[in-house]
JSON list of C-alpha atoms in Angstrom, two decimals:
[
{"chain": "W", "resi": 833, "resn": "UNK", "atom": "CA", "xyz": [144.81, -91.31, 292.61]},
{"chain": "W", "resi": 834, "resn": "UNK", "atom": "CA", "xyz": [148.24, -91.41, 294.07]},
{"chain": "W", "resi": 835, "resn": "UNK", "atom": "CA", "xyz": [147.89, -89.69, 297.66]},
{"chain": "W", "resi": 836, "resn": "UNK", "atom": "CA", "xyz": [150.79, -88.05, 298.39]},
{"chain": "W", "resi": 837, "resn": "UNK", "atom": "CA", "xyz": [151.60, -86.63, 301.96]},
{"chain": "W", "resi": 838, "resn": "UNK", "atom": "CA", "xyz": [154.01, -83.87, 300.75]},
{"chain": "W", "resi": 839, "resn": "UNK", "atom": "CA", "xyz": [151.53, -82.15, 298.59]},
{"chain": "W", "resi": 840, "resn": "UNK", "atom": "CA", "xyz": [148.75, -82.02, 301.07]},
{"chain": "W", "resi": 841, "resn": "UNK", "atom": "CA", "xyz": [151.37, -80.51, 303.53]},
{"chain": "W", "resi": 842, "resn": "UNK", "atom": "CA", "xyz": [152.67, -77.96, 300.96]},
{"chain": "W", "resi": 843, "resn": "UNK", "atom": "CA", "xyz": [148.79, -76.72, 300.17]},
{"chain": "W", "resi": 844, "resn": "UNK", "atom": "CA", "xyz": [148.76, -76.34, 304.12]},
{"chain": "W", "resi": 845, "resn": "UNK", "atom": "CA", "xyz": [152.14, -74.60, 304.46]},
{"chain": "W", "resi": 846, "resn": "UNK", "atom": "CA", "xyz": [151.21, -71.78, 301.70]},
{"chain": "W", "resi": 847, "resn": "UNK", "atom": "CA", "xyz": [147.78, -71.33, 303.38]},
{"chain": "W", "resi": 848, "resn": "UNK", "atom": "CA", "xyz": [146.28, -72.98, 300.03]},
{"chain": "W", "resi": 849, "resn": "UNK", "atom": "CA", "xyz": [143.62, -75.26, 302.10]},
{"chain": "W", "resi": 850, "resn": "UNK", "atom": "CA", "xyz": [140.14, -74.12, 303.04]},
{"chain": "W", "resi": 851, "resn": "UNK", "atom": "CA", "xyz": [137.72, -75.28, 305.62]},
{"chain": "W", "resi": 852, "resn": "UNK", "atom": "CA", "xyz": [134.16, -76.48, 305.05]},
{"chain": "W", "resi": 853, "resn": "UNK", "atom": "CA", "xyz": [131.45, -75.11, 307.25]},
{"chain": "W", "resi": 854, "resn": "UNK", "atom": "CA", "xyz": [131.01, -78.79, 308.39]},
{"chain": "W", "resi": 855, "resn": "UNK", "atom": "CA", "xyz": [134.26, -78.84, 309.44]},
{"chain": "W", "resi": 856, "resn": "UNK", "atom": "CA", "xyz": [134.63, -75.19, 311.29]},
{"chain": "W", "resi": 857, "resn": "UNK", "atom": "CA", "xyz": [131.05, -76.64, 312.79]},
{"chain": "W", "resi": 858, "resn": "UNK", "atom": "CA", "xyz": [132.89, -79.79, 314.22]},
{"chain": "W", "resi": 859, "resn": "UNK", "atom": "CA", "xyz": [135.76, -77.92, 315.22]},
{"chain": "W", "resi": 860, "resn": "UNK", "atom": "CA", "xyz": [133.70, -75.46, 317.62]},
{"chain": "W", "resi": 861, "resn": "UNK", "atom": "CA", "xyz": [131.85, -78.55, 318.67]},
{"chain": "W", "resi": 862, "resn": "UNK", "atom": "CA", "xyz": [134.96, -79.99, 319.89]},
{"chain": "W", "resi": 863, "resn": "UNK", "atom": "CA", "xyz": [137.26, -77.28, 320.75]},
{"chain": "W", "resi": 864, "resn": "UNK", "atom": "CA", "xyz": [139.62, -77.45, 318.50]},
{"chain": "W", "resi": 865, "resn": "UNK", "atom": "CA", "xyz": [141.17, -74.49, 316.80]},
{"chain": "W", "resi": 866, "resn": "UNK", "atom": "CA", "xyz": [142.28, -74.55, 312.85]},
{"chain": "W", "resi": 867, "resn": "UNK", "atom": "CA", "xyz": [145.68, -73.74, 314.15]},
{"chain": "W", "resi": 868, "resn": "UNK", "atom": "CA", "xyz": [145.97, -77.28, 315.80]},
{"chain": "W", "resi": 869, "resn": "UNK", "atom": "CA", "xyz": [144.24, -78.79, 312.19]},
{"chain": "W", "resi": 870, "resn": "UNK", "atom": "CA", "xyz": [147.06, -77.32, 310.57]},
{"chain": "W", "resi": 871, "resn": "UNK", "atom": "CA", "xyz": [149.59, -78.37, 313.21]},
{"chain": "W", "resi": 872, "resn": "UNK", "atom": "CA", "xyz": [148.34, -81.92, 313.11]},
{"chain": "W", "resi": 873, "resn": "UNK", "atom": "CA", "xyz": [148.18, -81.71, 308.96]},
{"chain": "W", "resi": 874, "resn": "UNK", "atom": "CA", "xyz": [152.16, -80.28, 308.68]},
{"chain": "W", "resi": 875, "resn": "UNK", "atom": "CA", "xyz": [153.26, -83.25, 311.21]},
{"chain": "W", "resi": 876, "resn": "UNK", "atom": "CA", "xyz": [150.80, -85.94, 310.09]},
{"chain": "W", "resi": 877, "resn": "UNK", "atom": "CA", "xyz": [150.77, -89.21, 307.93]},
{"chain": "W", "resi": 878, "resn": "UNK", "atom": "CA", "xyz": [148.03, -90.71, 305.73]},
{"chain": "W", "resi": 879, "resn": "UNK", "atom": "CA", "xyz": [146.45, -93.26, 307.62]},
{"chain": "W", "resi": 880, "resn": "UNK", "atom": "CA", "xyz": [143.68, -94.25, 304.99]},
{"chain": "W", "resi": 881, "resn": "UNK", "atom": "CA", "xyz": [142.57, -92.84, 301.45]},
{"chain": "W", "resi": 882, "resn": "UNK", "atom": "CA", "xyz": [138.96, -92.60, 299.85]},
{"chain": "W", "resi": 883, "resn": "UNK", "atom": "CA", "xyz": [139.67, -92.63, 296.22]},
{"chain": "W", "resi": 884, "resn": "UNK", "atom": "CA", "xyz": [136.32, -92.61, 295.49]},
{"chain": "W", "resi": 885, "resn": "UNK", "atom": "CA", "xyz": [134.83, -90.30, 298.09]},
{"chain": "W", "resi": 886, "resn": "UNK", "atom": "CA", "xyz": [131.76, -88.74, 296.73]},
{"chain": "W", "resi": 887, "resn": "UNK", "atom": "CA", "xyz": [133.02, -85.02, 296.55]},
{"chain": "W", "resi": 888, "resn": "UNK", "atom": "CA", "xyz": [136.24, -86.24, 295.31]},
{"chain": "W", "resi": 889, "resn": "UNK", "atom": "CA", "xyz": [139.23, -87.90, 296.41]},
{"chain": "W", "resi": 890, "resn": "UNK", "atom": "CA", "xyz": [140.13, -87.41, 300.19]},
{"chain": "W", "resi": 891, "resn": "UNK", "atom": "CA", "xyz": [141.90, -89.28, 303.06]},
{"chain": "W", "resi": 892, "resn": "UNK", "atom": "CA", "xyz": [142.08, -89.43, 306.92]},
{"chain": "W", "resi": 893, "resn": "UNK", "atom": "CA", "xyz": [145.49, -87.97, 308.47]},
{"chain": "W", "resi": 894, "resn": "UNK", "atom": "CA", "xyz": [146.59, -88.67, 311.82]},
{"chain": "W", "resi": 895, "resn": "UNK", "atom": "CA", "xyz": [148.78, -85.82, 313.82]},
{"chain": "W", "resi": 896, "resn": "UNK", "atom": "CA", "xyz": [150.05, -84.68, 316.57]},
{"chain": "W", "resi": 897, "resn": "UNK", "atom": "CA", "xyz": [149.64, -81.05, 317.73]},
{"chain": "W", "resi": 898, "resn": "UNK", "atom": "CA", "xyz": [152.18, -78.70, 319.41]},
{"chain": "W", "resi": 899, "resn": "UNK", "atom": "CA", "xyz": [150.18, -79.15, 322.61]},
{"chain": "W", "resi": 900, "resn": "UNK", "atom": "CA", "xyz": [150.17, -83.24, 322.08]},
{"chain": "W", "resi": 901, "resn": "UNK", "atom": "CA", "xyz": [146.80, -83.19, 320.93]},
{"chain": "W", "resi": 902, "resn": "UNK", "atom": "CA", "xyz": [146.61, -85.97, 318.56]},
{"chain": "W", "resi": 903, "resn": "UNK", "atom": "CA", "xyz": [143.89, -85.45, 315.90]},
{"chain": "W", "resi": 904, "resn": "UNK", "atom": "CA", "xyz": [142.30, -87.59, 312.55]},
{"chain": "W", "resi": 905, "resn": "UNK", "atom": "CA", "xyz": [141.49, -84.83, 310.23]},
{"chain": "W", "resi": 906, "resn": "UNK", "atom": "CA", "xyz": [139.71, -86.03, 306.84]},
{"chain": "W", "resi": 907, "resn": "UNK", "atom": "CA", "xyz": [140.24, -83.94, 303.97]},
{"chain": "W", "resi": 908, "resn": "UNK", "atom": "CA", "xyz": [140.02, -83.94, 300.41]},
{"chain": "W", "resi": 909, "resn": "UNK", "atom": "CA", "xyz": [143.21, -84.19, 298.11]},
{"chain": "W", "resi": 910, "resn": "UNK", "atom": "CA", "xyz": [143.03, -81.77, 295.44]},
{"chain": "W", "resi": 911, "resn": "UNK", "atom": "CA", "xyz": [142.01, -78.79, 296.50]},
{"chain": "W", "resi": 912, "resn": "UNK", "atom": "CA", "xyz": [143.03, -79.53, 299.97]},
{"chain": "W", "resi": 913, "resn": "UNK", "atom": "CA", "xyz": [139.76, -79.05, 301.80]},
{"chain": "W", "resi": 914, "resn": "UNK", "atom": "CA", "xyz": [139.74, -80.00, 305.45]},
{"chain": "W", "resi": 915, "resn": "UNK", "atom": "CA", "xyz": [136.30, -81.82, 305.75]},
{"chain": "W", "resi": 916, "resn": "UNK", "atom": "CA", "xyz": [136.11, -82.61, 309.62]},
{"chain": "W", "resi": 917, "resn": "UNK", "atom": "CA", "xyz": [138.60, -83.13, 312.25]},
{"chain": "W", "resi": 918, "resn": "UNK", "atom": "CA", "xyz": [138.53, -84.75, 315.62]},
{"chain": "W", "resi": 919, "resn": "UNK", "atom": "CA", "xyz": [140.43, -86.27, 318.75]},
{"chain": "W", "resi": 920, "resn": "UNK", "atom": "CA", "xyz": [140.31, -90.15, 318.13]},
{"chain": "W", "resi": 921, "resn": "UNK", "atom": "CA", "xyz": [141.32, -90.56, 322.00]},
{"chain": "W", "resi": 922, "resn": "UNK", "atom": "CA", "xyz": [137.73, -89.84, 322.61]},
{"chain": "W", "resi": 923, "resn": "UNK", "atom": "CA", "xyz": [136.21, -93.16, 321.15]},
{"chain": "W", "resi": 924, "resn": "UNK", "atom": "CA", "xyz": [139.24, -95.53, 322.02]},
{"chain": "W", "resi": 925, "resn": "UNK", "atom": "CA", "xyz": [137.48, -98.61, 321.46]},
{"chain": "W", "resi": 926, "resn": "UNK", "atom": "CA", "xyz": [136.98, -97.59, 318.02]},
{"chain": "W", "resi": 927, "resn": "UNK", "atom": "CA", "xyz": [140.85, -97.51, 317.49]},
{"chain": "W", "resi": 928, "resn": "UNK", "atom": "CA", "xyz": [144.18, -99.17, 318.00]},
{"chain": "W", "resi": 929, "resn": "UNK", "atom": "CA", "xyz": [146.06, -97.85, 320.58]},
{"chain": "W", "resi": 930, "resn": "UNK", "atom": "CA", "xyz": [147.98, -95.62, 318.06]},
{"chain": "W", "resi": 931, "resn": "UNK", "atom": "CA", "xyz": [145.07, -94.59, 316.41]},
{"chain": "W", "resi": 932, "resn": "UNK", "atom": "CA", "xyz": [145.66, -95.48, 313.11]},
{"chain": "W", "resi": 933, "resn": "UNK", "atom": "CA", "xyz": [143.58, -98.19, 312.46]},
{"chain": "W", "resi": 934, "resn": "UNK", "atom": "CA", "xyz": [140.21, -98.91, 313.03]},
{"chain": "W", "resi": 935, "resn": "UNK", "atom": "CA", "xyz": [139.09, -101.89, 315.65]}
]
C-alpha cells in the first residue's frame, strides 16, 4: 500500500473524511476541535504507516494548526476516517523533540 499525503489532504479539503465515534470522544476529552484536526492534516506529513492495521491501511500524521498547536492524527487511508488525534507534547518522553519518532 502506497501512502500519499496528497490524496489524504485532498479528501480532507473536499470534506470526504469522517470521524469515528472514538475520535470524537477523544477530541472532546482532550479539548481538540474537529477544525484543528483538519488544519493539522492539511499542513501535515505522514510520520508512520500501518499497512496491516486491523480495519485497513492507516497512518499517523504530524501537523500544526493555525493556533500553533501540534497534533498527531491517526487516520485510515481509503476512505479517510480520523481514528484519533492527540497533542504529542503532552507526553514528551514518548517522542523525539520534533514529535516525529518514538523514543
